[in-house]
Tab-separated table of C-alpha atoms in Angstrom:
chain	number	residue	atom	x	y	z
A	1	MET	CA	-6.795	12.274	19.423
A	2	SER	CA	-9.470	14.725	20.349
A	3	ASN	CA	-13.050	14.412	19.165
A	4	SER	CA	-12.762	17.571	17.105
A	5	ALA	CA	-10.028	16.174	14.916
A	6	ALA	CA	-10.603	16.507	11.208
A	7	SER	CA	-11.551	13.546	9.069
A	8	PRO	CA	-8.961	12.192	6.653
A	9	MET	CA	-11.634	11.739	4.023
A	10	GLY	CA	-13.461	14.945	4.799
A	11	ALA	CA	-10.305	17.005	4.985
A	12	SER	CA	-8.693	15.405	1.963
A	13	SER	CA	-10.152	17.878	-0.499
A	14	THR	CA	-9.198	20.916	1.543
A	15	SER	CA	-5.777	19.521	2.353
A	16	MET	CA	-5.061	18.675	-1.262
A	17	ALA	CA	-6.309	22.053	-2.418
A	18	GLY	CA	-4.095	23.765	0.116
A	19	ARG	CA	-1.057	21.778	-0.928
A	20	GLY	CA	-1.708	22.247	-4.612
A	21	SER	CA	-1.029	25.997	-4.532
A	22	GLY	CA	2.004	26.310	-2.304
A	23	LYS	CA	3.350	22.797	-1.677
A	24	THR	CA	5.174	20.810	-4.324
A	25	THR	CA	6.712	18.051	-2.177
A	26	SER	CA	5.141	14.689	-2.860
A	27	PHE	CA	5.762	11.142	-1.671
A	28	ILE	CA	3.597	9.451	-4.310
A	29	PRO	CA	6.455	7.484	-6.001
A	30	GLU	CA	7.768	6.362	-2.622
A	31	LEU	CA	4.264	5.467	-1.468
A	32	GLN	CA	3.733	3.319	-4.552
A	33	SER	CA	6.870	1.349	-3.700
A	34	MET	CA	5.828	1.088	-0.047
A	35	MET	CA	2.372	-0.149	-1.015
A	36	PHE	CA	3.933	-2.802	-3.253
A	37	ALA	CA	6.137	-3.914	-0.362
A	38	LEU	CA	3.087	-4.067	1.915
A	39	GLY	CA	0.958	-6.311	-0.307
A	40	ASP	CA	-0.331	-4.252	-3.233
A	41	SER	CA	0.333	-5.147	-6.869
A	42	ARG	CA	3.692	-4.510	-8.483
A	43	ARG	CA	2.424	-1.285	-10.084
A	44	PRO	CA	0.112	0.452	-7.587
A	45	LEU	CA	-2.238	3.016	-9.050
A	46	HIS	CA	-1.194	6.665	-8.974
A	47	GLU	CA	-4.684	7.727	-7.872
A	48	THR	CA	-4.617	5.300	-4.954
A	49	ALA	CA	-1.164	6.446	-3.847
A	50	ALA	CA	-2.287	10.086	-4.046
A	51	LEU	CA	-5.288	9.314	-1.838
A	52	VAL	CA	-3.103	7.457	0.674
A	53	GLU	CA	-0.659	10.369	0.703
A	54	ASP	CA	-3.448	12.816	1.448
A	55	ILE	CA	-4.800	10.673	4.300
A	56	VAL	CA	-1.375	10.158	5.878
A	57	HIS	CA	-0.526	13.850	5.533
A	58	THR	CA	-3.779	14.854	7.218
A	59	GLN	CA	-3.181	12.375	10.032
A	60	LEU	CA	0.331	13.642	10.733
A	61	ILE	CA	-0.686	17.306	10.617
A	62	ASN	CA	-3.396	16.612	13.197
A	63	LEU	CA	-0.892	14.690	15.305
A	64	LEU	CA	1.619	17.540	15.139
A	65	HIS	CA	-0.969	20.095	16.208
A	66	GLN	CA	-2.097	18.027	19.179
A	67	ALA	CA	1.490	17.240	20.192
A	68	ALA	CA	2.239	20.969	20.037
A	69	GLU	CA	-0.696	21.628	22.371
A	70	VAL	CA	0.629	19.054	24.847
A	71	ALA	CA	4.114	20.583	24.642
A	72	LEU	CA	2.735	24.051	25.357
A	73	LEU	CA	0.778	22.735	28.340
A	74	ARG	CA	3.961	21.483	29.965
A	75	GLY	CA	5.851	24.675	29.039
A	76	ALA	CA	8.188	23.157	26.424
A	77	ARG	CA	9.501	24.937	23.348
A	78	VAL	CA	9.836	21.842	21.158
A	79	ILE	CA	7.766	18.727	20.522
A	80	SER	CA	9.507	15.856	22.271
A	81	PRO	CA	8.799	12.092	22.174
A	82	GLU	CA	7.001	12.382	25.514
A	83	ASP	CA	4.262	14.432	23.873
A	84	ILE	CA	3.635	11.795	21.192
A	85	ILE	CA	3.789	8.918	23.677
A	86	PHE	CA	1.278	10.739	25.874
A	87	LEU	CA	-1.153	10.932	22.942
A	88	MET	CA	-0.771	7.189	22.315
A	89	ARG	CA	-1.200	6.086	25.929
A	90	LYS	CA	-4.714	4.661	25.412
A	91	ASP	CA	-3.699	2.109	22.782
A	92	LYS	CA	-1.369	-0.371	24.467
A	93	LYS	CA	-0.703	-2.507	21.388
A	94	LYS	CA	0.415	0.388	19.240
A	95	MET	CA	2.429	1.860	22.077
A	96	ARG	CA	4.194	-1.489	22.519
A	97	ARG	CA	5.003	-1.450	18.811
A	98	LEU	CA	6.378	2.084	19.099
A	99	LEU	CA	8.530	1.162	22.104
A	100	LYS	CA	9.996	-1.780	20.207
A	101	TYR	CA	10.812	0.552	17.347
A	102	MET	CA	12.612	2.906	19.732
A	103	GLN	CA	14.570	-0.054	21.127
A	104	PHE	CA	15.504	-1.038	17.600
A	105	ARG	CA	16.736	2.493	16.864
A	106	ASP	CA	18.901	2.403	19.986
A	107	PHE	CA	20.297	-0.977	19.001
A	108	LYS	CA	21.067	0.308	15.502
A	109	SER	CA	22.847	3.372	16.893
A	110	LYS	CA	24.837	1.170	19.242
A	111	LEU	CA	25.809	-1.138	16.389
A	112	MET	CA	26.893	1.747	14.166
A	113	LYS	CA	29.032	3.229	16.926
A	114	THR	CA	30.591	-0.168	17.571
A	115	VAL	CA	31.493	-0.518	13.897
A	116	ASP	CA	33.004	2.967	13.724
A	117	ASP	CA	34.928	2.582	16.979
A	118	GLU	CA	38.586	1.607	16.903
A	119	ASP	CA	38.161	-0.705	19.921
A	120	PRO	CA	34.936	-2.688	19.322
A	121	LEU	CA	35.969	-5.571	21.610
A	122	ASP	CA	34.940	-3.878	24.857
A	123	PRO	CA	31.344	-5.081	25.512
A	124	ASP	CA	30.848	-2.906	28.617
A	125	LYS	CA	31.736	0.327	26.890
A	126	TYR	CA	28.209	0.997	25.593
A	127	SER	CA	26.191	-0.947	28.157
A	128	SER	CA	25.508	2.044	30.412
A	129	SER	CA	25.912	4.822	27.880
A	130	SER	CA	22.977	7.217	28.061
A	131	SER	CA	23.758	8.623	24.607
A	132	VAL	CA	23.298	5.190	23.022
A	133	ASN	CA	20.169	4.090	24.907
A	134	LYS	CA	18.661	7.548	25.057
A	135	ARG	CA	15.356	6.570	23.420
A	136	GLN	CA	14.694	3.664	25.775
A	137	ARG	CA	15.743	5.693	28.814
A	138	LEU	CA	13.591	8.629	27.740
A	139	ALA	CA	10.511	6.438	27.224
A	140	GLN	CA	11.091	4.564	30.472
A	141	ASP	CA	11.441	7.747	32.530
A	142	PHE	CA	8.322	9.317	31.044
A	143	LEU	CA	6.169	6.197	31.338
A	144	GLY	CA	7.293	5.806	34.950
A	145	SER	CA	6.154	9.351	35.708
A	146	ILE	CA	2.605	8.796	34.413
A	147	ASP	CA	2.226	5.107	35.296
A	148	GLN	CA	0.101	4.473	38.385
A	149	THR	CA	-0.541	0.750	37.937
A	150	GLY	CA	2.659	-0.454	36.259
A	151	GLU	CA	0.960	-1.394	32.992
A	152	PHE	CA	3.024	1.055	30.922
A	153	LEU	CA	6.370	-0.089	32.283
A	154	ALA	CA	5.317	-3.689	31.654
A	155	LEU	CA	5.173	-2.883	27.942
A	156	LEU	CA	8.941	-2.374	27.906
A	157	GLU	CA	9.473	-5.966	29.029
A	158	ASP	CA	6.640	-7.518	27.033
A	159	GLU	CA	7.775	-10.175	24.547
A	160	GLU	CA	4.345	-10.991	23.168
A	161	VAL	CA	4.174	-11.774	19.454
A	162	ASP	CA	2.677	-8.939	17.437
A	163	GLU	CA	-0.220	-10.549	15.563
A	164	VAL	CA	-0.491	-7.700	13.065
A	165	LYS	CA	3.187	-7.940	12.158
A	166	GLN	CA	2.909	-11.718	11.935
A	167	GLU	CA	-0.035	-11.518	9.529
A	168	ARG	CA	1.822	-9.031	7.357
A	169	MET	CA	4.884	-11.261	7.168
A	170	GLU	CA	2.785	-14.296	6.254
A	171	ARG	CA	0.988	-12.331	3.550
A	172	LEU	CA	4.242	-11.062	2.074
A	173	GLU	CA	5.725	-14.560	2.153
A	174	LYS	CA	2.815	-15.820	0.064
A	175	GLN	CA	3.204	-12.842	-2.255
A	176	THR	CA	6.871	-13.582	-2.960
A	177	ARG	CA	6.296	-17.244	-3.848
A	178	SER	CA	5.306	-16.432	-7.434
A	179	MET	CA	8.011	-13.790	-8.023
A	180	ASP	CA	10.971	-14.220	-10.327
A	181	SER	CA	14.423	-12.820	-9.587
A	182	SER	CA	13.779	-9.346	-11.031
A	183	GLN	CA	10.450	-8.983	-9.260
A	184	TYR	CA	11.960	-10.114	-5.976
A	185	SER	CA	14.804	-7.624	-6.406
A	186	ASP	CA	12.276	-4.804	-6.851
A	187	PHE	CA	10.374	-6.110	-3.844
A	188	CYS	CA	13.498	-6.048	-1.648
A	189	GLU	CA	14.299	-2.485	-2.730
A	190	SER	CA	10.746	-1.422	-1.945
A	191	ARG	CA	10.976	-3.047	1.479
A	192	GLN	CA	13.917	-0.805	2.342
A	193	LEU	CA	12.038	2.434	1.690
A	194	SER	CA	10.875	4.524	4.627
A	195	PHE	CA	10.124	8.126	5.484
A	196	SER	CA	13.075	8.288	7.874
A	197	LYS	CA	15.582	7.794	5.051
A	198	LYS	CA	14.371	11.047	3.488
A	199	ALA	CA	14.303	13.178	6.599
A	200	SER	CA	14.674	16.579	4.924
A	201	LYS	CA	11.958	15.825	2.376
A	202	PHE	CA	9.730	14.459	5.118
A	203	ARG	CA	10.205	17.610	7.202
A	204	GLU	CA	9.425	19.766	4.176
A	205	TRP	CA	6.382	17.620	3.398
A	206	LEU	CA	5.014	18.308	6.893
A	207	ASP	CA	5.946	21.997	6.586
A	208	CYS	CA	7.636	21.964	9.984
A	209	SER	CA	9.253	25.348	9.346
A	210	SER	CA	5.870	27.063	9.703
A	211	LEU	CA	5.172	25.550	13.137
A	212	ASP	CA	5.672	27.632	16.259
A	213	VAL	CA	6.583	24.537	18.281
A	214	LYS	CA	8.815	22.333	16.147
A	215	PRO	CA	9.570	18.627	16.709
A	216	ASN	CA	13.091	17.582	17.631
A	217	ALA	CA	15.122	14.853	15.907
A	218	VAL	CA	13.780	11.914	17.925
A	219	SER	CA	10.218	13.145	17.439
A	220	MET	CA	10.789	13.242	13.682
A	221	GLU	CA	11.954	9.617	13.852
A	222	ILE	CA	8.733	8.686	15.632
A	223	LEU	CA	6.640	10.658	13.142
A	224	SER	CA	8.298	8.915	10.197
A	225	TYR	CA	7.636	5.561	11.847
A	226	LEU	CA	3.983	6.437	12.492
A	227	ALA	CA	3.620	7.601	8.886
A	228	TYR	CA	4.837	4.242	7.583
A	229	GLU	CA	2.635	2.346	10.036
A	230	THR	CA	-0.362	4.391	8.902
A	231	VAL	CA	0.342	3.421	5.288
A	232	ALA	CA	0.651	-0.217	6.358
A	233	GLN	CA	-2.633	-0.105	8.244
A	234	ILE	CA	-4.428	1.495	5.289
A	235	VAL	CA	-3.095	-1.220	2.974
A	236	ASP	CA	-4.138	-3.930	5.464
A	237	LEU	CA	-7.695	-2.611	5.609
A	238	ALA	CA	-7.879	-2.024	1.845
A	239	LEU	CA	-6.788	-5.599	1.114
A	240	LEU	CA	-9.562	-6.886	3.369
A	241	VAL	CA	-12.076	-4.700	1.540
A	242	LYS	CA	-10.720	-5.884	-1.817
A	243	GLN	CA	-11.099	-9.492	-0.715
A	244	ASP	CA	-14.689	-8.879	0.392
A	245	MET	CA	-15.595	-7.134	-2.875
A	246	THR	CA	-14.181	-9.922	-5.054
A	247	PRO	CA	-17.049	-12.200	-6.191
A	248	LYS	CA	-16.709	-15.852	-5.236
A	249	THR	CA	-18.173	-18.958	-6.871
A	250	GLY	CA	-21.334	-20.005	-5.106
A	251	ASP	CA	-21.515	-16.794	-3.122
A	252	PRO	CA	-25.065	-16.537	-1.708
A	253	PHE	CA	-24.803	-12.745	-1.869
A	254	GLY	CA	-23.720	-12.705	-5.520
A	255	HIS	CA	-27.130	-11.409	-6.589
A	256	ALA	CA	-26.380	-8.177	-4.755
A	257	ILE	CA	-23.524	-7.366	-7.143
A	258	SER	CA	-24.519	-5.017	-9.934
A	259	ALA	CA	-25.379	-6.464	-13.352
A	260	THR	CA	-22.832	-4.229	-15.078
A	261	PHE	CA	-20.063	-6.035	-13.205
A	262	PHE	CA	-21.099	-9.408	-14.629
A	263	GLN	CA	-21.702	-7.911	-18.071
A	264	TYR	CA	-18.201	-6.451	-18.158
A	265	HIS	CA	-16.499	-9.681	-17.090
A	266	SER	CA	-18.650	-11.999	-19.206
A	267	SER	CA	-18.356	-9.992	-22.444
A	268	SER	CA	-14.819	-11.226	-23.088
A	269	SER	CA	-15.732	-14.887	-22.534
A	270	GLU	CA	-19.072	-15.055	-24.407
A	271	PRO	CA	-19.302	-17.988	-26.886
A	272	ARG	CA	-19.755	-17.187	-30.532
A	273	PRO	CA	-23.309	-17.557	-31.908
A	274	LEU	CA	-24.225	-20.929	-33.306
A	275	GLN	CA	-25.002	-19.388	-36.706
A	276	LEU	CA	-21.362	-18.435	-37.226
A	277	TRP	CA	-20.295	-22.017	-36.639
A	278	LYS	CA	-22.839	-23.370	-39.125
A	279	GLU	CA	-21.946	-20.979	-41.928
A	280	THR	CA	-18.805	-22.919	-42.815
A	281	GLU	CA	-20.874	-26.092	-43.194
A	282	SER	CA	-23.257	-24.680	-45.818
A	283	PRO	CA	-22.735	-25.694	-49.462
A	284	GLU	CA	-22.459	-22.069	-50.562
A	285	ASN	CA	-19.399	-21.435	-48.421
A	286	THR	CA	-17.560	-24.692	-49.198
A	287	PRO	CA	-14.541	-24.358	-51.522
A	288	PRO	CA	-14.778	-25.910	-55.020
A	289	SER	CA	-13.483	-29.440	-55.437
A	290	THR	CA	-10.082	-29.916	-57.013
A	291	PRO	CA	-9.912	-31.583	-60.408
A	292	SER	CA	-8.938	-35.238	-60.368
A	293	GLY	CA	-7.597	-35.488	-63.900
A	294	PRO	CA	-3.932	-35.139	-64.947
A	295	LEU	CA	-2.545	-31.606	-65.272
A	296	SER	CA	-0.256	-30.260	-67.912
A	297	SER	CA	3.187	-28.855	-67.158
A	298	GLY	CA	1.942	-25.278	-67.612
A	299	HIS	CA	-0.847	-25.816	-65.173
A	300	GLN	CA	1.561	-27.390	-62.693
A	301	SER	CA	3.961	-24.419	-62.932
A	302	LYS	CA	1.081	-22.005	-62.392
A	303	LEU	CA	-0.103	-23.966	-59.396
A	304	HIS	CA	3.445	-24.066	-58.020
A	305	SER	CA	3.844	-20.287	-58.325
A	306	MET	CA	0.431	-19.749	-56.744
A	307	ALA	CA	1.370	-22.053	-53.882
A	308	GLN	CA	4.574	-20.091	-53.298
A	309	GLY	CA	2.631	-16.834	-53.313
A	310	ASN	CA	0.078	-18.231	-50.929
A	311	GLY	CA	2.901	-19.427	-48.660
A	312	SER	CA	4.417	-15.955	-48.448
A	313	LEU	CA	1.003	-14.464	-47.818
A	314	SER	CA	0.333	-17.019	-45.090
A	315	GLN	CA	3.700	-16.211	-43.493
A	316	ASP	CA	2.913	-12.478	-43.521
A	317	SER	CA	-0.527	-13.079	-42.084
A	318	SER	CA	0.877	-15.380	-39.381
A	319	SER	CA	3.472	-12.772	-38.375
A	320	LYS	CA	0.768	-10.109	-38.213
A	321	THR	CA	-1.435	-12.330	-36.084
A	322	LYS	CA	1.499	-13.006	-33.748
A	323	GLN	CA	2.093	-9.268	-33.363
A	324	ARG	CA	-1.591	-8.744	-32.653
A	325	LYS	CA	-1.533	-11.515	-30.063
A	326	ARG	CA	1.500	-9.954	-28.392
A	327	LYS	CA	-0.194	-6.574	-28.245
A	328	LYS	CA	-3.362	-8.141	-26.891
A	329	SER	CA	-1.433	-10.132	-24.295
A	330	ALA	CA	0.485	-7.019	-23.205
A	331	ALA	CA	-2.750	-5.065	-22.943
A	332	ALA	CA	-4.345	-7.948	-21.049
A	333	CYS	CA	-1.397	-8.088	-18.632
A	334	GLY	CA	-1.663	-4.341	-18.057
A	335	ALA	CA	-5.399	-4.567	-17.487
A	336	GLU	CA	-4.925	-7.549	-15.168
A	337	ALA	CA	-2.254	-5.703	-13.163
A	338	GLN	CA	-4.509	-2.660	-12.914
A	339	SER	CA	-7.473	-4.771	-11.815
A	340	SER	CA	-5.384	-6.565	-9.165
A	341	ALA	CA	-4.145	-3.274	-7.682
A	342	ILE	CA	-5.850	-1.557	-4.773
A	343	GLN	CA	-8.421	0.902	-6.091
A	344	PRO	CA	-9.291	4.279	-4.528
A	345	ALA	CA	-12.748	2.870	-3.791
A	346	HIS	CA	-11.124	0.210	-1.603
A	347	ILE	CA	-9.346	2.919	0.404
A	348	ARG	CA	-12.517	4.941	0.895
A	349	GLU	CA	-14.482	1.871	1.942
A	350	ALA	CA	-11.722	0.880	4.371
A	351	ILE	CA	-11.834	4.324	5.989
A	352	ARG	CA	-15.619	4.153	6.181
A	353	ARG	CA	-15.519	0.744	7.862
A	354	TYR	CA	-12.805	1.842	10.264
A	355	SER	CA	-14.881	4.787	11.442
A	356	HIS	CA	-18.115	2.809	11.714
A	357	LYS	CA	-19.144	1.646	15.159
A	358	ILE	CA	-21.121	-1.598	15.254
A	359	GLY	CA	-23.996	-1.666	17.730
A	360	PRO	CA	-27.752	-1.205	18.063
A	361	LEU	CA	-27.378	2.517	18.792
A	362	SER	CA	-24.469	3.180	16.453
A	363	PRO	CA	-26.406	5.561	14.138
A	364	PHE	CA	-27.040	7.802	17.145
A	365	SER	CA	-23.521	7.724	18.559
A	366	VAL	CA	-21.296	10.778	18.588
A	367	ARG	CA	-18.488	8.934	16.838
A	368	ASN	CA	-20.545	8.249	13.709
A	369	ASN	CA	-22.020	11.723	13.582
A	370	ARG	CA	-18.649	13.433	13.645
A	371	ALA	CA	-15.696	13.004	11.306
A	372	VAL	CA	-13.755	9.760	11.184
A	373	LYS	CA	-11.295	9.328	14.018
A	374	GLU	CA	-7.568	9.154	13.504
A	375	LEU	CA	-6.133	5.921	12.140
A	376	TYR	CA	-3.136	5.479	14.338
A	377	LEU	CA	-3.995	7.239	17.569
């Protein structure tokens, strides 16, 4: 994207303020499910999902505006996939991922037409159909027109393993090891969510009706894919930040962590003072000794009734303590789930690290003096 593109973090307040008055469409519930399917806790925080939504929305609005500029330069009336591919031409890895997605969409369309057809046994019927392989043909024709060295066309035939996808799959496989059947069912449902399955809501969310140059159907597919990939990349970076911010045993940089952090985590596990343990051993607090002589029948009946009363009281007290323990355990589970979730601070730190250029002259570079660059382009 261009150097004058707005920052997701800097434009988040203005974007959210603008949407708060006239825009009611929100993807926060869907984003929470997507974040869970991408490696977050089972109950992602609402504040974190709202921040991710604002970042993704800002990214896509900037992408739409730049794609509209490219479309106007070539005299088109709609935003086509060529405009988006042209903006992504400098990042070969992400373009390869996009081309594979377009191939997958063509394969899915071909499969659906084969299922609906009355004669699915003819394998050559869809082999040369331009309507079925329209996405691949469109990308191939456009890349051939701008390719001078053959590196773009080579991406269509590249079978290299996507390391980012591989790392995500390995992380999710480790995440599902400790799940029970209900948790895994929720995880599978969350994995099926995408922006493309809610096309009308997604178009309304981007406010495409107010654009002079509107995207066509294939461009909306690409935009929905890029939106999901942006969420995935944000979660990837936030998990790395969360891992770095988690204190480790024997960490040589542990002294740099604030004292309030240790005070908060050590308050629940502090041992009781020694004085409280010694109070029960003092003679004043010891119970009186029981008489050793024989008891009369009246005394025995009184003791029996007292023992029964004490038994009922002990049962009531034990039931109350069990209820308290259940409430405490539920509260502890909720606090543990909230602490294991990605926090908004993790998202902000991930964006800051993504925009930071490492080098001896990085404080004086143009990239660090301007707003953060776009995540996916």
